[in-house]
CSV table of C-alpha atoms and ligand atoms in Angstrom, one decimal:
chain,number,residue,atom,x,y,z
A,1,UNK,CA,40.5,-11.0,48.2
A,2,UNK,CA,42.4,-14.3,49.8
A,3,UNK,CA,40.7,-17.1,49.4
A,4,UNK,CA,42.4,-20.1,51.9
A,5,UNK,CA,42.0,-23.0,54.0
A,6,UNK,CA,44.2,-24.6,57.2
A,7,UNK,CA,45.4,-28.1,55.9
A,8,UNK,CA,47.3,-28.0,59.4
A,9,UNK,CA,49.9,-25.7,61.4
A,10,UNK,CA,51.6,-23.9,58.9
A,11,UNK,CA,50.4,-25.6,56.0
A,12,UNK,CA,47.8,-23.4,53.8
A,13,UNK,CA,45.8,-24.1,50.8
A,14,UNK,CA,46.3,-21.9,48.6
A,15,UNK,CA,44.6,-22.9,45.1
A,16,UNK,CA,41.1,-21.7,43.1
A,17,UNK,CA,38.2,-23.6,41.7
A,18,UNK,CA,37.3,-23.3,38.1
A,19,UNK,CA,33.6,-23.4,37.0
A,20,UNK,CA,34.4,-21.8,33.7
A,21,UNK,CA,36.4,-24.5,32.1
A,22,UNK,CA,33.7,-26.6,30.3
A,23,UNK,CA,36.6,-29.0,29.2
A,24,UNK,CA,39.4,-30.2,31.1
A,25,UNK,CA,42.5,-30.8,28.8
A,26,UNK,CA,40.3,-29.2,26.6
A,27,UNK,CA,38.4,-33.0,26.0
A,28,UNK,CA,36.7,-33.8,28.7
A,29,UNK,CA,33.5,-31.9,29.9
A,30,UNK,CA,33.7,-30.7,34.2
A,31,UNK,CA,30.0,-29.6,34.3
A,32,UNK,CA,30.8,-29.6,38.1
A,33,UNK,CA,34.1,-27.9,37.7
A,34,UNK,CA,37.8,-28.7,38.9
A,35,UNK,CA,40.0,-27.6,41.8
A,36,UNK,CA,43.5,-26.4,41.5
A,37,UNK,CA,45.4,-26.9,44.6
A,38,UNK,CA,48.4,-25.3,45.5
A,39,UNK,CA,49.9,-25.6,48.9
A,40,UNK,CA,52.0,-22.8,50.8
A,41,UNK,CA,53.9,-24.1,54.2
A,42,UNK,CA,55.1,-21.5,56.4
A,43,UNK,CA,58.2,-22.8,58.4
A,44,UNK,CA,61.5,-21.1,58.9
A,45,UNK,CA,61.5,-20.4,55.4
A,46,UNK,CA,58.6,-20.2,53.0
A,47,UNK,CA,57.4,-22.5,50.4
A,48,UNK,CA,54.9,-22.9,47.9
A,49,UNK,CA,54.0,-26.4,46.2
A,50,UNK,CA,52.8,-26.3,42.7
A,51,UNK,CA,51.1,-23.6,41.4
A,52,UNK,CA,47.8,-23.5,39.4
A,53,UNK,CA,46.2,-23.1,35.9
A,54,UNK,CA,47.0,-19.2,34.7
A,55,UNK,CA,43.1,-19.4,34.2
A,56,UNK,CA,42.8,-19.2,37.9
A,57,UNK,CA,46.4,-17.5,38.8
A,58,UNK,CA,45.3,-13.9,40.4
A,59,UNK,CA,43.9,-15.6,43.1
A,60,UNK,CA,46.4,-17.7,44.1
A,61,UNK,CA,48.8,-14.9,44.0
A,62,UNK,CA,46.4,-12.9,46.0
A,63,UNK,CA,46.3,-16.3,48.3
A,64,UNK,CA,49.7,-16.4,48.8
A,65,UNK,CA,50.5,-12.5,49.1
A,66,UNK,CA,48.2,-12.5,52.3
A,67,UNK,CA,50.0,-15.3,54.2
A,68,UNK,CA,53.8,-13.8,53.4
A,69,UNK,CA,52.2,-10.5,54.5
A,70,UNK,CA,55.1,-9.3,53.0
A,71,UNK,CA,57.9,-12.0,53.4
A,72,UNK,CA,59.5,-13.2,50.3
A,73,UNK,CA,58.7,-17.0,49.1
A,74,UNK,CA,61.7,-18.5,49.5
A,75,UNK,CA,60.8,-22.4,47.5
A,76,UNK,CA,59.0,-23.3,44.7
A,77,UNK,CA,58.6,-26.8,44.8
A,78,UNK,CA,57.2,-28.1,41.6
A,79,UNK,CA,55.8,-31.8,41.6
A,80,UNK,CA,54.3,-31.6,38.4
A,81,UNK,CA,54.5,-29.8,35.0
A,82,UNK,CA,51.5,-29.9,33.3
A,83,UNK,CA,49.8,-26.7,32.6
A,84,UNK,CA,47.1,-27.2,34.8
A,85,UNK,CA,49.5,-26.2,38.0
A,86,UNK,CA,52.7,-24.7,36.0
A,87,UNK,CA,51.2,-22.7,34.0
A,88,UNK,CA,51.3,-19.4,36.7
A,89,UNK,CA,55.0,-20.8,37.9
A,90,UNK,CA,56.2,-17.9,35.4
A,91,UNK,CA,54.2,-15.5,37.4
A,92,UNK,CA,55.7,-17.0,40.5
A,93,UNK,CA,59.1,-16.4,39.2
A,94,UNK,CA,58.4,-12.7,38.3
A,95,UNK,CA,57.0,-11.5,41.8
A,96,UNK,CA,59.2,-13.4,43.6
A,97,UNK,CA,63.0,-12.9,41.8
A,98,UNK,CA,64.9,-14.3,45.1
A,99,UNK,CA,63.0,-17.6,44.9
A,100,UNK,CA,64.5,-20.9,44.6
A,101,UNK,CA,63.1,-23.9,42.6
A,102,UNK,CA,63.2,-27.5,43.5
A,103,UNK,CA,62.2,-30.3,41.0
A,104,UNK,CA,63.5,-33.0,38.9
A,105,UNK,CA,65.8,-33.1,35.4
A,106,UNK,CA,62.7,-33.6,33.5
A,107,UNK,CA,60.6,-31.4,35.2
A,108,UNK,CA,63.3,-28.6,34.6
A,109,UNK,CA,63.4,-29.3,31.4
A,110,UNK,CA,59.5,-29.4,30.3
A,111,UNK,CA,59.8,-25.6,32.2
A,112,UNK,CA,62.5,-24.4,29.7
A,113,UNK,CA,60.6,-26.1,26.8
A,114,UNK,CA,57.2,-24.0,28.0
A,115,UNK,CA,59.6,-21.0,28.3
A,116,UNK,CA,59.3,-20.1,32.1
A,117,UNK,CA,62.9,-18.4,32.8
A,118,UNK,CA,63.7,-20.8,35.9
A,119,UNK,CA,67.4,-20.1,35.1
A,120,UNK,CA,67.5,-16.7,36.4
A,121,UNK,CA,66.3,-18.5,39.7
A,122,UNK,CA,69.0,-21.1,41.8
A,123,UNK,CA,67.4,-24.6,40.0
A,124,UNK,CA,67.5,-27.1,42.8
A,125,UNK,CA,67.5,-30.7,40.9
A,126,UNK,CA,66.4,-33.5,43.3
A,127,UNK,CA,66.0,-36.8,42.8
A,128,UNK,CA,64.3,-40.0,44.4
A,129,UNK,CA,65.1,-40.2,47.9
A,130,UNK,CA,66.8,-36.6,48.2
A,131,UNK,CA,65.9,-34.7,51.1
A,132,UNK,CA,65.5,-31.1,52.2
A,133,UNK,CA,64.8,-29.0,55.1
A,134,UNK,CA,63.4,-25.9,55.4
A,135,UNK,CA,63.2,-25.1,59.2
A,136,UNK,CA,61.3,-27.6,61.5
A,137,UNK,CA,59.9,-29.2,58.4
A,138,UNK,CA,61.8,-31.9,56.5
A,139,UNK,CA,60.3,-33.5,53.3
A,140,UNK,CA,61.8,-36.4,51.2
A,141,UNK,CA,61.2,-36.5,47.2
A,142,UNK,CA,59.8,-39.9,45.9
A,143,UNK,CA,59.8,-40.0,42.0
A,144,UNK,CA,56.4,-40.9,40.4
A,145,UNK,CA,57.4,-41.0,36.8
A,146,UNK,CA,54.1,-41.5,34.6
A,147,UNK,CA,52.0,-40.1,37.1
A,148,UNK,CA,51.0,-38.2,35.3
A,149,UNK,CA,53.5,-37.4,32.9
A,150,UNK,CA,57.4,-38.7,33.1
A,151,UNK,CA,58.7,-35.5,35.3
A,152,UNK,CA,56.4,-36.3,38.3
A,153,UNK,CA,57.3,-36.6,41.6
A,154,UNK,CA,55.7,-36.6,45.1
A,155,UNK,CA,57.1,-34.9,47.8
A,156,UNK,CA,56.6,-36.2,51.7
A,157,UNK,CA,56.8,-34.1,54.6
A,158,UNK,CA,58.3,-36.0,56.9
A,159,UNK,CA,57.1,-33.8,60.1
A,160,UNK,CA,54.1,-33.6,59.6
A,161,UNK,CA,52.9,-36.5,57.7
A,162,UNK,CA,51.7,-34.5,54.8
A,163,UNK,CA,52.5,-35.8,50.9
A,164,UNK,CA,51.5,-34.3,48.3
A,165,UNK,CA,50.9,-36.2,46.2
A,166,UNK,CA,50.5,-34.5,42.6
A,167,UNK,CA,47.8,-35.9,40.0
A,168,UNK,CA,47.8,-39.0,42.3
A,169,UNK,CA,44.4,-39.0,44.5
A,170,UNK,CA,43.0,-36.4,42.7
A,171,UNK,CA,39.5,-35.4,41.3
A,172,UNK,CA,37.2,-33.9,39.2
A,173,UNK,CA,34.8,-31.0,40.4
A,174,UNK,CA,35.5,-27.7,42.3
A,175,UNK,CA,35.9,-27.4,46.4
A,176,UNK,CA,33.6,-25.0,46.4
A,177,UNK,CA,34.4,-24.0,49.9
A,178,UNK,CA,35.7,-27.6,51.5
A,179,UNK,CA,38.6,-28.7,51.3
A,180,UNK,CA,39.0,-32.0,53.5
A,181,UNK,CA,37.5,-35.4,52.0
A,182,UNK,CA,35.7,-35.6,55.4
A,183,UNK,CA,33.4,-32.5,54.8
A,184,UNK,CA,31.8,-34.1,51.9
A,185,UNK,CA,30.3,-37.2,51.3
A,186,UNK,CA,32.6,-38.9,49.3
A,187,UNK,CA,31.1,-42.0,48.6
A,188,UNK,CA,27.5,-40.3,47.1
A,189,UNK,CA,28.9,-37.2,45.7
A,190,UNK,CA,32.5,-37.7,44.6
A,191,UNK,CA,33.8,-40.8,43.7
A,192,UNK,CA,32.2,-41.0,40.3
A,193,UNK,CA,34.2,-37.7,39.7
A,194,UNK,CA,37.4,-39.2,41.2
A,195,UNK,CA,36.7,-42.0,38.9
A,196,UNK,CA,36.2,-40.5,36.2
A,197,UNK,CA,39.0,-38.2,36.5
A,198,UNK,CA,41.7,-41.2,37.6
A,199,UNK,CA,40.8,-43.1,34.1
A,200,UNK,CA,41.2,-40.8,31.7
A,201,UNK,CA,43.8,-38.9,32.7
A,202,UNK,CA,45.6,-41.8,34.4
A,203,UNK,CA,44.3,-44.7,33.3
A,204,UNK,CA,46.4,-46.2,30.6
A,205,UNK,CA,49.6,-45.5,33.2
A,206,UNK,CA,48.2,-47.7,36.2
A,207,UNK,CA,52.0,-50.1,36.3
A,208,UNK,CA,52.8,-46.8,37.5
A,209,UNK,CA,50.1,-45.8,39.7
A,210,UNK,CA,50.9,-49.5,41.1
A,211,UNK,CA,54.5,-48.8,41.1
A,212,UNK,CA,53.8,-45.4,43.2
A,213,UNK,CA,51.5,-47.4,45.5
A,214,UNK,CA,53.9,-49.7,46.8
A,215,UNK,CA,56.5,-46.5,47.4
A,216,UNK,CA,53.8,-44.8,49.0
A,217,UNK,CA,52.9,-48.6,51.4
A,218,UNK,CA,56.7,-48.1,52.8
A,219,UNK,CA,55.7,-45.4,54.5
A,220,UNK,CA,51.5,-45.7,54.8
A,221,UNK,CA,52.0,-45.7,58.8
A,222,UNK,CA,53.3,-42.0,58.2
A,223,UNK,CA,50.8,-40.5,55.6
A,224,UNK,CA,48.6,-38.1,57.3
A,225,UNK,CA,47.5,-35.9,54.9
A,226,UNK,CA,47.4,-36.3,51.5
A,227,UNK,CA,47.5,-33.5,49.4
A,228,UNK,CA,46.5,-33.5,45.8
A,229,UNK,CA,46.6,-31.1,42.9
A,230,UNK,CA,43.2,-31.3,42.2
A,231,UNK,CA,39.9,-32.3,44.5
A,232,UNK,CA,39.8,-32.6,48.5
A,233,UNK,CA,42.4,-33.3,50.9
A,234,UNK,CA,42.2,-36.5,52.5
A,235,UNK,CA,43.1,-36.6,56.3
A,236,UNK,CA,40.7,-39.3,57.6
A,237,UNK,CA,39.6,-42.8,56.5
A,238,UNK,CA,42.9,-42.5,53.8
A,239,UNK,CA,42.7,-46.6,53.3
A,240,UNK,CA,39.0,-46.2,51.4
A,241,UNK,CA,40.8,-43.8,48.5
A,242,UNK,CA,44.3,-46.0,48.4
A,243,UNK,CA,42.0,-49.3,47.8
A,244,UNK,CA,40.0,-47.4,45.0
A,245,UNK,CA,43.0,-45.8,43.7
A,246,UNK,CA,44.7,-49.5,43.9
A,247,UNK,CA,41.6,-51.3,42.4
A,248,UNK,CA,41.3,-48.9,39.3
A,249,UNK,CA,45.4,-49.2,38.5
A,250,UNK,CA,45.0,-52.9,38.8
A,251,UNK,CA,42.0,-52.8,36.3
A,252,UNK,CA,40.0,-54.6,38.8
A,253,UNK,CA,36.5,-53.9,38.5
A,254,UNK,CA,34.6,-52.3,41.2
A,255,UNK,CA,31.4,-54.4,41.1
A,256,UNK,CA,29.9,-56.9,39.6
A,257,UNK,CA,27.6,-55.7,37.4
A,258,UNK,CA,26.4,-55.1,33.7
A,259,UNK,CA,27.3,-52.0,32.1
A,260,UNK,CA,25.3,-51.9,28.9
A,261,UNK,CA,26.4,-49.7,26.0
A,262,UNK,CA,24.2,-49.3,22.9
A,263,UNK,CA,24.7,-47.2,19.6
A,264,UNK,CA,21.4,-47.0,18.1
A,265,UNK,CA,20.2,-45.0,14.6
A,266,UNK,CA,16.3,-45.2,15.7
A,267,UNK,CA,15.6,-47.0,18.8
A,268,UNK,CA,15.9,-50.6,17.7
A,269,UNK,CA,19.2,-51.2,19.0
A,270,UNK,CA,18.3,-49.2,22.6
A,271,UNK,CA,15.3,-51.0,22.8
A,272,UNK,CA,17.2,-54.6,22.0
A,273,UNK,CA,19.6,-53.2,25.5
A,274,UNK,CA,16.9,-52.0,27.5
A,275,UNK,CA,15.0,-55.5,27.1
A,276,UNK,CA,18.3,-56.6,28.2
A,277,UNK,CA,18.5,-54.5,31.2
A,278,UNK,CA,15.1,-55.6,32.1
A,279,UNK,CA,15.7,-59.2,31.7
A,280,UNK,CA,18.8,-58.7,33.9
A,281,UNK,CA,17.4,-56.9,36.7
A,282,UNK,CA,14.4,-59.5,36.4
A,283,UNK,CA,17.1,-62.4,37.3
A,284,UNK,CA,17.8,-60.4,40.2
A,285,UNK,CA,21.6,-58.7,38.8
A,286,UNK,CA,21.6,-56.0,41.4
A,287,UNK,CA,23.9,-53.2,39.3
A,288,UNK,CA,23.0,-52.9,36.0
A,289,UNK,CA,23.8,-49.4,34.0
A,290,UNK,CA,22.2,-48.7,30.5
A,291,UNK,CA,24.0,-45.2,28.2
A,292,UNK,CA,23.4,-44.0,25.0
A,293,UNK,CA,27.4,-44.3,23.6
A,294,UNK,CA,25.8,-41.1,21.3
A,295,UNK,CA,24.8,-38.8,23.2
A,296,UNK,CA,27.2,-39.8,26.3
A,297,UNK,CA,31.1,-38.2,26.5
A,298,UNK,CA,33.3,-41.6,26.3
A,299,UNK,CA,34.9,-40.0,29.6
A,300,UNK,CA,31.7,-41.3,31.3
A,301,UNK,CA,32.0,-44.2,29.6
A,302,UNK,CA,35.6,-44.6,30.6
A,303,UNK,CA,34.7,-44.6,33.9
A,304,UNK,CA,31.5,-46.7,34.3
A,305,UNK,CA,33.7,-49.6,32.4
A,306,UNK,CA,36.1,-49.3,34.7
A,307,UNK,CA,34.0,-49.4,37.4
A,308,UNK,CA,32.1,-52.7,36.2
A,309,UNK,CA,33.0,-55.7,35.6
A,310,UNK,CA,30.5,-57.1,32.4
A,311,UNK,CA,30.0,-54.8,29.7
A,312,UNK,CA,27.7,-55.2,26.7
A,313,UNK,CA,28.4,-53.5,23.5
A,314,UNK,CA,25.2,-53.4,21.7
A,315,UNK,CA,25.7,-51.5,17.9
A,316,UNK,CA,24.0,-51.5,14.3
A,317,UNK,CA,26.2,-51.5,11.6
A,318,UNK,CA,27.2,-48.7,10.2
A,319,UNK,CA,28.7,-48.4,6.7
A,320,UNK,CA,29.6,-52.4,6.7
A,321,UNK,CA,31.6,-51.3,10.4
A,322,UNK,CA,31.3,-50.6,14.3
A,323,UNK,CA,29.6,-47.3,14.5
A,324,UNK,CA,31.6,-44.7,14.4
A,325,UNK,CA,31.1,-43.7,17.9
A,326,UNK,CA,31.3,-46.8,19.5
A,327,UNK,CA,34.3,-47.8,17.4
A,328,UNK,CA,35.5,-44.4,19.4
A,329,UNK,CA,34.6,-45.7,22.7
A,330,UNK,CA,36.5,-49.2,22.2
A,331,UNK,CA,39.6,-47.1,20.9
A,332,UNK,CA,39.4,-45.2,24.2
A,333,UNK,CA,39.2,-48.4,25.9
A,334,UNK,CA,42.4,-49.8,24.5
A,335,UNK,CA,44.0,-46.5,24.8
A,336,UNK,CA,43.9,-46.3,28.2
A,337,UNK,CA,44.7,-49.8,28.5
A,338,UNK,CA,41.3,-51.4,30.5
A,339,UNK,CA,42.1,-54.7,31.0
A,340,UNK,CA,40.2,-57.9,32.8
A,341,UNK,CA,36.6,-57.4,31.3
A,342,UNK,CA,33.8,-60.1,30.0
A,343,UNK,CA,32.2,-58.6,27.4
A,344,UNK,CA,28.7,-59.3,25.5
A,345,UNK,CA,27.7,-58.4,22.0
A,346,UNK,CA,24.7,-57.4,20.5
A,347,UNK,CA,24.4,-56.8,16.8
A,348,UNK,CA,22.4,-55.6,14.5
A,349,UNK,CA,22.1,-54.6,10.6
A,350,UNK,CA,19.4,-54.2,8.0
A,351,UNK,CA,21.1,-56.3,4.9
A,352,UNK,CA,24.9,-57.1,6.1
A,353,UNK,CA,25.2,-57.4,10.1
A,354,UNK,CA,28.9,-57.1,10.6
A,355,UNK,CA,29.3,-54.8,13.7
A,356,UNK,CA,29.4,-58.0,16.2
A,357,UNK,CA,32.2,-60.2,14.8
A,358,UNK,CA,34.0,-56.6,14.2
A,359,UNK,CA,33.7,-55.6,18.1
A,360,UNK,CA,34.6,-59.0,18.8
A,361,UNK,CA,37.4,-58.7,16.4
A,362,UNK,CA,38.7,-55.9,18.0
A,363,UNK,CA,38.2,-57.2,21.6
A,364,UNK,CA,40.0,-60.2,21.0
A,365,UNK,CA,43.1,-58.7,19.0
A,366,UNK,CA,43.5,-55.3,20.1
A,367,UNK,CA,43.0,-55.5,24.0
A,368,UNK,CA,44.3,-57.1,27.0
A,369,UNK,CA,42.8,-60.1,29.1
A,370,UNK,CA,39.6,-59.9,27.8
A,371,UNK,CA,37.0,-62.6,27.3
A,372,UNK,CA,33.7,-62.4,24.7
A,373,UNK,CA,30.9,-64.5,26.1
A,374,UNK,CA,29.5,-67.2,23.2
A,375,UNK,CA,26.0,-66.6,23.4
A,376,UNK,CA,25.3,-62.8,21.1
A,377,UNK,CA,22.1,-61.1,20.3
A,378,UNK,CA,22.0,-61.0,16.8
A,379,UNK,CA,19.4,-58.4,15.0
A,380,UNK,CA,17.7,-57.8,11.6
A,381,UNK,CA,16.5,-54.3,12.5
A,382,UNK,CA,14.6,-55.1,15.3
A,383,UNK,CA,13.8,-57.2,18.0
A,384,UNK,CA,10.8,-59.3,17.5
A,385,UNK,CA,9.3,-62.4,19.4
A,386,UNK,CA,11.6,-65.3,17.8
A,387,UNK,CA,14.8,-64.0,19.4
A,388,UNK,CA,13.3,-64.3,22.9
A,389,UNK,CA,15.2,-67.5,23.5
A,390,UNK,CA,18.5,-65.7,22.0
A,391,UNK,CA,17.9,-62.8,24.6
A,392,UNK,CA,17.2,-65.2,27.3
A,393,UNK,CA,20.2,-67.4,26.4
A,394,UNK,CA,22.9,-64.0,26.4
A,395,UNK,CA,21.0,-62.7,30.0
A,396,UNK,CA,21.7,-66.4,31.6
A,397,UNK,CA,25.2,-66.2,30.5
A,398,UNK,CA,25.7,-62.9,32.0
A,399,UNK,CA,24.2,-63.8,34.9
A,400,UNK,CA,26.1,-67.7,35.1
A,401,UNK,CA,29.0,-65.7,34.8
A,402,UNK,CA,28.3,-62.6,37.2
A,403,UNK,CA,27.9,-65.7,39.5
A,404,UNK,CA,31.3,-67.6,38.9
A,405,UNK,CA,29.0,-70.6,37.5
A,406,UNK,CA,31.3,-70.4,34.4
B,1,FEO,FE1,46.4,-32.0,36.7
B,1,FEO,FE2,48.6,-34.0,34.9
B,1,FEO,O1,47.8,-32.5,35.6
């Protein structure tokens, strides 16, 4: 049966939630699931945005059956390639033959390489700033290139205020029945999961997430709706999401607070950071998070970093280097280009510490605009009572800096 939502008159959703895919991009895990959002408009002539992951594809056909009740679909307009929403465009192109297709060179291209046959179908190649008009509705098409691969583009409805705005403003975890930002609680349930979803799909491309942005501030006095492949649709209080979405591109933290990561063999490490965490809270730092880099996916860890703005690496030493899975965590971290951190360092190692000057090593050569505090916790297996004064002396310098005093 149908499954759809009103976005406004004419306007449908017409996508499916996934709770079966335990890893998006098959990396990171969804234990709440992901959306798919598609987007059928109803004017003079028909036209579906974007399609969905073929996972999921039976029932947006069945979706979009029901509100043609037997009309053809006259446009196909693809924003986005990735297999996640092309993936059924095939589908599309079988059920509807008469169907037109509008999207970019690169986008028509990437379609040909997956082997959809879009040139038995009139290929409509539009480019930044190109308009079209199906009816009463007008939209414009604003190229987002890296956003999230280099085909993207956005498309703006100029009638109705609606853009859709492709990977941009989207999120992790399924609809499950809502659809509109405003029938959730954003704030307490979703934004770790918009987070989290922004930086490690997005992250390492936020120039053009910036570069987007400022296309998208040229007309913010028009924006309505905007409609995003995956998560809600955002209709009210848009400014809160554009200032995250701006924040996170920028690599500007979100708070100021101590995120404290720890790899530990057998506790002495994790207790070393939770006596850390204590100390901090006990100086009155207000957001501290503690996480076990082991047994945590470095997608949370992704997006806690990017969220705070002090992070502590605490690590034994694992075969005279970083261990192994924080070394992964800090290659993530560079990867997708986190930027504009203070970082602390706690080490530790039986018979030949090395794990602190490596991280530090690696902070300082391989990422951008970082800065290593002086003071570091340094360990011979455990913590005992004579490096009180050295645990004292790394918590004031987090806190002197947390407080501008440095
Ligand atoms: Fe949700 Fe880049 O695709």
């Amino acid at each position: 049966m149908h499954c759809v939502r009103t976005v406004t008159e004419n306007l449908y959703w017409v996508g499916a939630n996934d709770h079966r895919l335990a890893l998006f991009e098959n990396i990171h895990p969804i234990p709440k699931g992901v959306s798919y959002n598609a987007y059928l408009l109803l004017d003079e002539k028909s036209v579906l945005f974007d399609t969905i992951d073929w996972s999921a594809c039976r029932q947006m056909l069945e979706n979009v059956e029901y509100l043609l009740a037997g009309k053809p679909l006259d446009y196909l307009v693809i924003n986005h390639v990735e297999p996640d929403h092309a993936a059924s465009i095939e589908e599309i192109l079988i059920r509807y033959p008469e169907v037109q297709i509008i999207s970019t060179e690169k986008a028509f291209m990437l379609m040909r390489q997956f082997g959809f046959h879009v040139d038995s179908h009139p290929c409509i190649q539009v480019k930044e700033g190109d308009t079209y008009t199906f009816g009463t509705h007008t939209v414009t098409f604003i190229s987002a290139p890296m956003v999230h691969w280099p085909e993207a583009m956005v498309t703006f409805d100029t009638t109705n205020g609606v853009l859709f705005s492709a990977d941009a403003f989207g999120s992790f975890m399924a609809l499950d029945g809502k659809l509109f930002a405003d029938e959730v609680d954003f704030d307490r349930d979703w934004i770790d999961e918009a987070r989290r979803y922004l930086t490690n799909i997005v992250g390492k491309y936020g120039p053009h997430i910036q570069a987007l942005l400022k296309k998208a501030g040229g007309i913010l006095d028009q924006i309505k709706y905007i409609c995003p492949l995956h998560g809600p649709v955002w209709r009210e209080n848009l400014g809160y999401f554009i200032e995250k979405y701006d924040k996170w591109s920028r690599y500007e933290p979100e708070v100021k607070g101590v995120l404290i990561v720890y790899a530990s063999m057998y506790g002495n490490t994790e207790a070393a950071a939770q006596a850390l965490a204590a100390r901090l809270c006990e100086k009155g730092v207000r957001n501290v998070a503690v996480y076990d880099v082991s047994n945590t996916h470095v997608s949370y860890l992704i997006s806690e970093s990017f969220k705070y703005s002090h992070i502590v690496l605490a690590s034994v030493t694992y075969n005279l280097g970083i261990y192994p899975v924080m070394k992964n965590y800090l290659e993530d971290m560079k990867a997708l280009n986190l930027q504009n951190r203070t970082f602390a360092i706690i080490e530790n190692g039986s018979w030949a510490c090395k794990s602190g000057d490596l991280m530090q090593k690696f902070i300082d050569e391989e990422m951008k605009n970082m800065t290593v505090l002086n003071e570091r916790l340094s360990l011979a297996s455990a913590l005992h009572d004579d490096k009180e004064t050295e645990l004292d002396t790394l918590a004031n310098a987090l806190v002197s800096d947390l407080n501008g005093d440095t």
